[in-house]
Amino acid sequence: MSEDLKKAIEKTVDKILAIESAHKDLPILKTNNPSELREVIGAELPQDAVSFDALLHDFETQIAPFLNRNTSPKYAAYITGSGNGIGPVAEFIKGYYNQNALKWNNSPIANELEQLVIKWIADFIQLPAYNKGFLTSGGSMSNLMALHLALAKHCPEREQKGFYNQQPLTVYCSNQTHSSIERAMVFLGLGRDYLRKIEVNDRYQMDVPQLKSAIKKDIAAGLKPLAIIANAGTTNTGSIDDLEAVGEIARQFNIWYHVDGAYGLPARALENHFEKFNGVELADSIIINPHKWMYVPFEASCVLVKEIPKAIHFEPDYLYTENKGSRIESSEHTIELSKEFKALKIWFTLKYYGAKQLGQFVENDITLIAHLGEQLGKHKHIEIEKEHALSIICFRWFDPSASDDVNESININALRTIEKEGEIFITGTKLKGKTYLRAYFGNPNRTKEDVDYMVSKIMGTFQRTIH
């Protein structure tokens, strides 16, 4: 490493720490105005090089002020992980060595470490049999890969013949399932019309009798059921399907059984939450996102299986390997060829914190979301959706003396105000046709004091909205 590079690294670290200190009281969301951002960052391609000091200055003035503070305890939007303290170290090392795991022999350690951390992830969620699989960019790609593997197992002729003159294939999920499944239906050529969105019960779990009825109806109509997707922690409410009952139906009809645990499955590492996931061991494939509730920096998701079905028979001459031995070539199974060294930041995180401490972080999030519910529940006009089994809670303003339209307007305007002011960041969703505010906790640095601050901001916004 050159002396210039060493100095650049030192300057960068110092600059980031200084910016972090100066920006600690800035809003979580600086702006929601695209024009403001475009005016600041400019549009012209740089023609000449600039000094490193000038580059850092431009970063400090044009980029840093507008970064969402997603690592802040006051951030509780979507399901995005907070990252962790050791992750940036791994990311720097990854960038410096620039490994590409496109073939085993192009980076043996990247390929072997990927399989090792997959085994560790399976061990962490207490599913050691699911010790094979692949790292991907996120849950959307992992869900697409899972359906791809289902096709490899149940429709091997697709590789050569495509779907021409084949029975239409059907896929089943609940109406609370992540939209990535519908996206996968489109990108795999299966078609939205063949995705069956099953209704849910009052706990937002897939209606099992309706699922079975839908499968029978499709078979009678000459269609071929391909896969069932069950949820182990939905995006809306964190609800967990009856994984055992759904798995038994998949087994009965010989359908690929996929469990989307992108968010929720790390809670299975906790003794007092383990039984919520009974039946996940029946799955053919599972996904989990370490960049969510294992606090790994983006991007890091994975598909877990017991055995990898042969999914792509594709090896051009320039990728030929004569003596593979026990090597696992992910490019023979996945969509990607070039592949960054994702495993490194997972390895760093699991080694640095250890499984026990990561489990304690998850437990803390669950405890604090319950505290948020308790504090909000003290206010008579706050209606809390009862299903919050993990670390998501949905709530709304409800005044029984006001009309539905008035209550709806109050909740919508409160969401808009919270986003505009940016002091905390939560999102909204629709449940049973009504607007709810929604908070997700996935940050090991959050405290009760942070939660109480959020409550004061939320209630203050409601009060200003109704007056």
XYZ file of C-alpha atoms in Angstrom:
467
model
C 0.000 0.000 0.000
C 1.418 3.356 -1.013
C 1.986 6.158 1.463
C -0.491 8.334 -0.435
C -3.177 5.678 -0.041
C -2.434 5.298 3.672
C -2.813 9.043 4.154
C -6.037 9.060 2.121
C -7.487 6.325 4.338
C -6.540 8.182 7.511
C -8.027 11.415 6.194
C -11.222 9.652 5.183
C -11.708 8.051 8.585
C -11.071 11.356 10.338
C -13.461 13.140 7.990
C -16.258 10.607 8.473
C -15.928 10.784 12.262
C -15.981 14.595 12.138
C -19.043 14.594 9.863
C -20.801 12.074 12.086
C -20.214 14.257 15.123
C -21.332 17.450 13.344
C -24.444 15.794 11.889
C -25.640 13.885 14.942
C -28.562 16.272 15.503
C -29.586 16.589 11.860
C -32.959 15.144 10.798
C -33.035 11.475 9.784
C -34.452 12.502 6.404
C -32.845 15.741 5.162
C -35.073 16.344 2.148
C -37.750 14.704 0.040
C -37.265 17.176 -2.809
C -35.455 15.690 -5.872
C -34.823 19.159 -7.336
C -32.849 20.195 -4.268
C -30.588 17.169 -4.564
C -30.047 17.565 -8.297
C -29.102 21.204 -7.863
C -26.492 20.374 -5.229
C -24.805 17.388 -6.887
C -24.769 18.823 -10.403
C -25.026 16.991 -13.701
C -21.842 17.458 -15.731
C -19.314 14.675 -16.257
C -15.966 15.628 -14.636
C -13.295 15.990 -17.321
C -10.254 16.608 -15.131
C -9.015 14.941 -11.977
C -9.359 16.704 -8.641
C -7.161 16.396 -5.583
C -8.162 13.999 -2.843
C -8.716 16.907 -0.454
C -11.074 18.521 -2.965
C -12.881 15.217 -3.439
C -13.411 14.852 0.321
C -14.652 18.429 0.481
C -17.173 17.760 -2.267
C -18.339 14.667 -0.425
C -18.720 16.638 2.794
C -20.748 19.415 1.182
C -22.670 17.660 -1.605
C -23.296 14.129 -0.351
C -22.936 13.779 3.421
C -25.614 16.320 4.448
C -28.202 14.410 2.438
C -27.411 10.891 3.622
C -30.329 9.352 5.499
C -29.184 8.475 8.988
C -30.380 4.876 8.682
C -28.081 3.788 11.483
C -29.777 6.150 13.946
C -31.984 4.729 16.735
C -34.609 7.221 15.556
C -34.883 5.403 12.221
C -37.700 2.821 12.224
C -38.814 2.655 8.599
C -39.254 -0.272 6.223
C -37.138 -3.307 7.209
C -33.627 -2.066 6.662
C -30.812 -3.131 8.897
C -28.733 -0.742 10.930
C -25.400 -2.241 9.954
C -22.779 -2.668 12.671
C -19.486 -1.250 13.820
C -17.219 -3.894 12.308
C -18.949 -4.018 8.920
C -17.221 -0.970 7.394
C -13.849 -2.595 8.121
C -14.860 -5.665 6.126
C -16.224 -3.494 3.324
C -12.940 -1.600 3.047
C -10.936 -4.833 2.926
C -13.315 -6.247 0.323
C -12.877 -3.184 -1.876
C -9.121 -3.147 -1.478
C -8.596 -6.781 -2.512
C -11.358 -6.655 -5.170
C -12.135 -10.368 -5.218
C -14.504 -11.735 -7.862
C -16.013 -15.115 -7.032
C -17.133 -15.818 -10.599
C -15.266 -19.154 -10.478
C -13.856 -21.104 -7.565
C -10.298 -20.788 -8.863
C -10.687 -17.041 -9.454
C -11.054 -16.574 -5.694
C -10.957 -19.862 -3.786
C -11.281 -18.197 -0.389
C -14.318 -16.109 -1.438
C -16.107 -19.243 -2.633
C -15.213 -21.342 0.390
C -16.017 -18.555 2.854
C -19.443 -18.168 1.236
C -20.245 -21.795 1.971
C -18.875 -21.450 5.511
C -20.988 -18.417 6.431
C -24.058 -20.092 4.914
C -23.436 -22.982 7.307
C -23.031 -20.494 10.178
C -26.280 -18.735 9.263
C -28.069 -22.093 9.239
C -26.551 -22.897 12.634
C -27.552 -19.478 13.999
C -31.235 -20.042 13.169
C -30.922 -23.640 14.439
C -31.496 -25.279 11.062
C -28.135 -27.033 10.546
C -29.472 -29.277 7.761
C -29.857 -26.188 5.525
C -26.112 -25.791 5.137
C -25.951 -25.273 1.379
C -26.960 -22.325 -0.761
C -25.898 -18.983 -2.142
C -25.440 -15.400 -1.069
C -27.380 -12.812 -3.056
C -27.935 -9.064 -3.065
C -31.282 -9.075 -1.226
C -34.558 -10.817 -0.531
C -35.951 -10.082 -3.989
C -33.072 -11.896 -5.680
C -33.178 -14.705 -3.098
C -36.898 -15.260 -3.635
C -36.360 -15.290 -7.397
C -33.564 -17.834 -6.934
C -35.794 -20.023 -4.768
C -38.455 -20.157 -7.480
C -35.698 -20.829 -10.004
C -34.602 -23.829 -7.917
C -38.218 -24.999 -7.693
C -38.359 -24.944 -11.495
C -35.062 -26.834 -11.711
C -36.469 -29.585 -9.485
C -40.017 -29.876 -10.815
C -39.631 -28.691 -14.424
C -36.143 -29.748 -15.562
C -37.251 -29.622 -19.214
C -37.612 -25.832 -18.914
C -33.874 -25.317 -19.366
C -33.933 -26.549 -22.953
C -37.538 -26.101 -24.013
C -38.686 -23.144 -21.964
C -42.379 -23.031 -21.153
C -43.625 -23.672 -24.693
C -46.496 -26.176 -24.844
C -46.189 -26.797 -21.108
C -48.891 -26.819 -18.447
C -49.251 -23.381 -16.849
C -47.547 -23.362 -13.459
C -49.178 -21.917 -10.350
C -47.563 -20.429 -7.246
C -49.324 -19.806 -3.915
C -48.702 -17.224 -1.212
C -50.731 -15.075 1.158
C -51.869 -11.552 0.336
C -49.329 -10.367 2.924
C -46.355 -11.903 1.099
C -43.598 -9.580 -0.068
C -44.049 -8.134 -3.559
C -40.753 -9.727 -4.624
C -42.650 -12.957 -5.252
C -44.863 -11.228 -7.785
C -41.770 -9.646 -9.329
C -40.176 -13.087 -9.583
C -43.282 -14.398 -11.352
C -42.809 -11.689 -13.973
C -39.053 -12.032 -14.416
C -39.172 -15.843 -14.589
C -41.925 -15.728 -17.180
C -44.475 -17.449 -14.946
C -46.939 -14.570 -15.146
C -48.898 -12.637 -12.543
C -52.134 -14.390 -13.495
C -50.769 -17.646 -12.081
C -49.858 -16.275 -8.658
C -52.598 -17.185 -6.176
C -52.776 -14.688 -3.317
C -54.552 -16.499 -0.492
C -56.565 -14.533 2.076
C -55.348 -14.317 5.672
C -56.955 -14.771 9.076
C -57.208 -12.104 11.773
C -53.537 -12.738 12.671
C -52.494 -12.095 9.061
C -51.586 -15.760 8.560
C -52.358 -17.588 5.331
C -55.783 -19.246 5.396
C -54.787 -22.911 5.171
C -58.171 -24.357 4.105
C -58.383 -21.746 1.328
C -54.868 -22.654 0.211
C -55.773 -26.317 -0.071
C -58.976 -25.495 -1.933
C -57.102 -23.272 -4.415
C -54.588 -26.042 -5.163
C -57.333 -28.604 -5.768
C -59.187 -26.189 -8.035
C -56.092 -25.528 -10.146
C -55.273 -29.217 -10.493
C -58.837 -29.900 -11.614
C -58.452 -27.137 -14.218
C -55.351 -28.805 -15.672
C -52.779 -26.483 -14.097
C -49.573 -27.617 -12.387
C -48.877 -26.276 -8.851
C -45.192 -25.394 -8.591
C -44.517 -23.742 -5.237
C -46.022 -22.497 -1.997
C -44.445 -19.523 -0.250
C -44.986 -19.180 3.491
C -43.969 -16.186 5.578
C -41.717 -16.280 8.607
C -42.195 -12.604 9.448
C -44.163 -10.487 6.984
C -43.128 -6.993 5.986
C -46.412 -5.433 7.058
C -46.854 -6.836 10.554
C -44.148 -9.442 11.197
C -46.756 -12.220 11.226
C -45.667 -15.835 10.864
C -47.733 -18.300 8.868
C -48.651 -21.716 10.260
C -45.472 -23.131 8.747
C -46.224 -26.698 9.774
C -49.724 -26.787 8.285
C -48.562 -25.154 5.041
C -45.621 -27.534 4.833
C -47.878 -30.558 5.203
C -50.017 -29.350 2.293
C -46.902 -28.884 0.151
C -45.829 -32.428 0.990
C -49.305 -33.830 0.282
C -49.380 -32.353 -3.223
C -45.621 -32.690 -3.952
C -45.158 -28.929 -4.299
C -41.916 -27.046 -3.660
C -42.182 -25.440 -0.211
C -40.403 -22.132 0.232
C -40.225 -20.117 3.463
C -39.508 -16.405 3.208
C -37.728 -15.668 6.461
C -35.793 -12.703 5.075
C -36.683 -10.619 8.104
C -38.017 -12.836 10.871
C -35.994 -16.044 11.043
C -33.140 -14.726 13.253
C -35.698 -14.723 16.105
C -35.610 -18.534 15.917
C -32.223 -18.279 17.618
C -34.071 -17.215 20.789
C -35.432 -19.942 23.041
C -38.650 -18.047 23.833
C -39.432 -17.505 20.120
C -38.231 -20.817 18.683
C -41.639 -22.522 18.588
C -43.202 -19.724 16.535
C -41.310 -21.147 13.578
C -42.303 -24.803 13.949
C -42.591 -26.320 10.487
C -39.830 -24.316 8.833
C -37.807 -27.547 8.839
C -40.228 -28.917 6.210
C -39.115 -26.321 3.648
C -37.303 -27.114 0.424
C -35.783 -23.645 0.422
C -35.461 -20.806 2.915
C -34.273 -17.244 2.562
C -32.843 -15.016 5.232
C -31.288 -11.548 4.961
C -28.256 -11.073 7.224
C -28.431 -7.385 6.270
C -31.690 -7.122 8.204
C -31.906 -8.775 11.605
C -28.311 -9.953 11.761
C -27.162 -6.322 11.370
C -24.734 -6.968 8.496
C -24.188 -3.961 6.179
C -25.998 -4.015 2.827
C -26.102 -6.091 0.640
C -26.283 -9.591 2.097
C -29.094 -12.098 1.618
C -28.976 -15.840 1.156
C -30.896 -18.859 -0.070
C -30.615 -21.940 2.141
C -31.323 -25.495 0.997
C -30.534 -29.013 2.144
C -29.444 -30.026 -1.333
C -28.858 -27.880 -4.418
C -30.794 -29.089 -7.457
C -28.865 -28.821 -10.693
C -30.273 -25.572 -12.009
C -28.151 -24.523 -14.990
C -26.116 -26.736 -17.306
C -23.999 -23.929 -18.669
C -20.223 -23.892 -18.925
C -18.652 -22.088 -21.877
C -15.144 -23.014 -22.901
C -13.638 -19.966 -21.223
C -15.040 -21.083 -17.844
C -14.116 -24.764 -18.162
C -12.592 -26.405 -15.098
C -11.084 -29.864 -15.560
C -10.720 -31.219 -12.031
C -13.510 -29.767 -9.927
C -13.286 -32.251 -7.079
C -15.491 -30.994 -4.236
C -15.597 -27.399 -5.484
C -19.003 -25.682 -5.523
C -19.312 -23.427 -8.540
C -22.145 -21.024 -7.761
C -22.200 -19.823 -11.375
C -23.557 -23.247 -12.360
C -26.623 -22.687 -10.204
C -27.298 -18.952 -10.014
C -28.101 -16.036 -12.301
C -24.924 -14.155 -11.491
C -21.458 -14.833 -12.842
C -19.407 -11.951 -11.454
C -19.902 -11.900 -7.710
C -18.515 -9.673 -5.012
C -17.037 -11.003 -1.771
C -20.261 -10.709 0.278
C -19.225 -13.432 2.691
C -16.470 -11.327 4.244
C -18.716 -8.870 6.096
C -20.895 -11.733 7.355
C -17.776 -13.562 8.568
C -16.504 -10.397 10.281
C -19.893 -9.787 11.949
C -20.372 -13.328 13.256
C -16.773 -13.546 14.484
C -16.708 -10.085 16.075
C -20.035 -10.243 17.910
C -20.690 -13.971 18.227
C -24.050 -15.700 17.961
C -25.009 -15.069 21.592
C -24.615 -11.304 21.381
C -26.437 -11.114 18.044
C -29.299 -13.008 19.661
C -29.324 -10.458 22.490
C -29.572 -7.655 19.915
C -32.641 -9.334 18.377
C -34.199 -9.793 21.823
C -33.627 -6.114 22.578
C -35.491 -5.086 19.425
C -38.470 -7.280 20.361
C -38.501 -5.921 23.910
C -38.380 -2.316 22.740
C -41.149 -2.712 20.160
C -43.316 -4.010 23.005
C -42.355 -0.918 25.013
C -43.357 1.287 22.078
C -46.740 -0.444 22.010
C -47.209 0.025 25.756
C -46.409 3.738 25.590
C -48.614 4.395 22.576
C -51.385 2.345 24.144
C -51.620 4.815 27.039
C -53.245 7.309 24.680
C -56.977 6.713 24.296
C -57.180 7.477 20.580
C -54.342 5.168 19.518
C -55.484 1.861 18.082
C -52.713 -0.755 17.962
C -52.896 -3.712 15.607
C -52.650 -6.717 17.904
C -50.361 -8.769 15.655
C -46.778 -7.751 16.414
C -45.084 -11.035 17.198
C -41.589 -9.810 16.341
C -40.258 -6.239 16.050
C -42.868 -4.519 13.884
C -45.869 -2.624 15.190
C -48.743 -0.967 13.311
C -50.952 1.674 14.917
C -53.338 4.434 13.954
C -55.292 7.365 15.310
C -58.889 6.362 15.866
C -61.521 8.636 17.339
C -64.843 6.731 17.481
C -66.744 10.029 17.438
C -65.170 10.991 14.089
C -66.017 9.620 10.640
C -63.841 7.024 8.909
C -62.754 9.668 6.392
C -61.642 12.043 9.139
C -59.661 9.345 10.952
C -58.082 8.278 7.662
C -57.099 11.847 6.870
C -55.498 12.320 10.294
C -53.298 9.241 9.833
C -52.266 10.145 6.283
C -51.401 13.722 7.261
C -49.458 12.537 10.304
C -47.332 10.315 8.092
C -46.663 13.176 5.691
C -45.697 15.503 8.532
C -43.348 12.980 10.141
C -41.559 12.446 6.827
C -41.371 16.164 6.074
C -39.934 17.061 9.480
C -37.544 14.096 9.427
C -36.774 14.012 13.153
C -37.840 10.374 13.237
C -38.528 8.112 10.286
C -41.405 5.633 10.255
C -43.582 4.521 7.367
C -47.208 3.705 6.704
C -49.115 0.733 5.337
C -52.638 -0.446 4.629
C -54.345 -3.058 6.801
C -57.952 -4.021 6.114
C -58.244 -1.014 3.843
C -57.155 1.514 6.476
C -53.971 3.555 6.800
C -51.687 2.595 9.677
C -48.403 4.039 10.848
C -45.762 1.332 11.059
C -42.506 1.079 12.977
C -39.796 -1.537 12.618
C -36.983 -1.977 15.122
C -33.700 -3.474 13.946
C -30.960 -1.510 15.664
C -28.891 -2.841 18.593
C -28.092 0.700 19.750
C -31.716 1.695 20.406
C -32.709 2.381 24.027
C -35.945 3.006 25.926
C -35.093 6.701 25.899
C -34.991 6.620 22.087
C -38.389 4.915 22.030
C -39.882 7.456 24.426
C -38.561 10.245 22.183
C -40.293 8.612 19.223
C -43.556 8.387 21.158
C -43.404 12.092 22.027
C -42.812 13.013 18.382
C -45.591 10.731 17.127
C -48.154 11.970 19.630
C -47.117 15.578 19.119
C -47.650 15.152 15.384
C -51.098 13.662 15.904
C -52.104 16.513 18.194
C -50.967 19.126 15.682
C -52.692 17.257 12.866
C -56.134 17.247 14.500
C -56.048 20.926 15.482
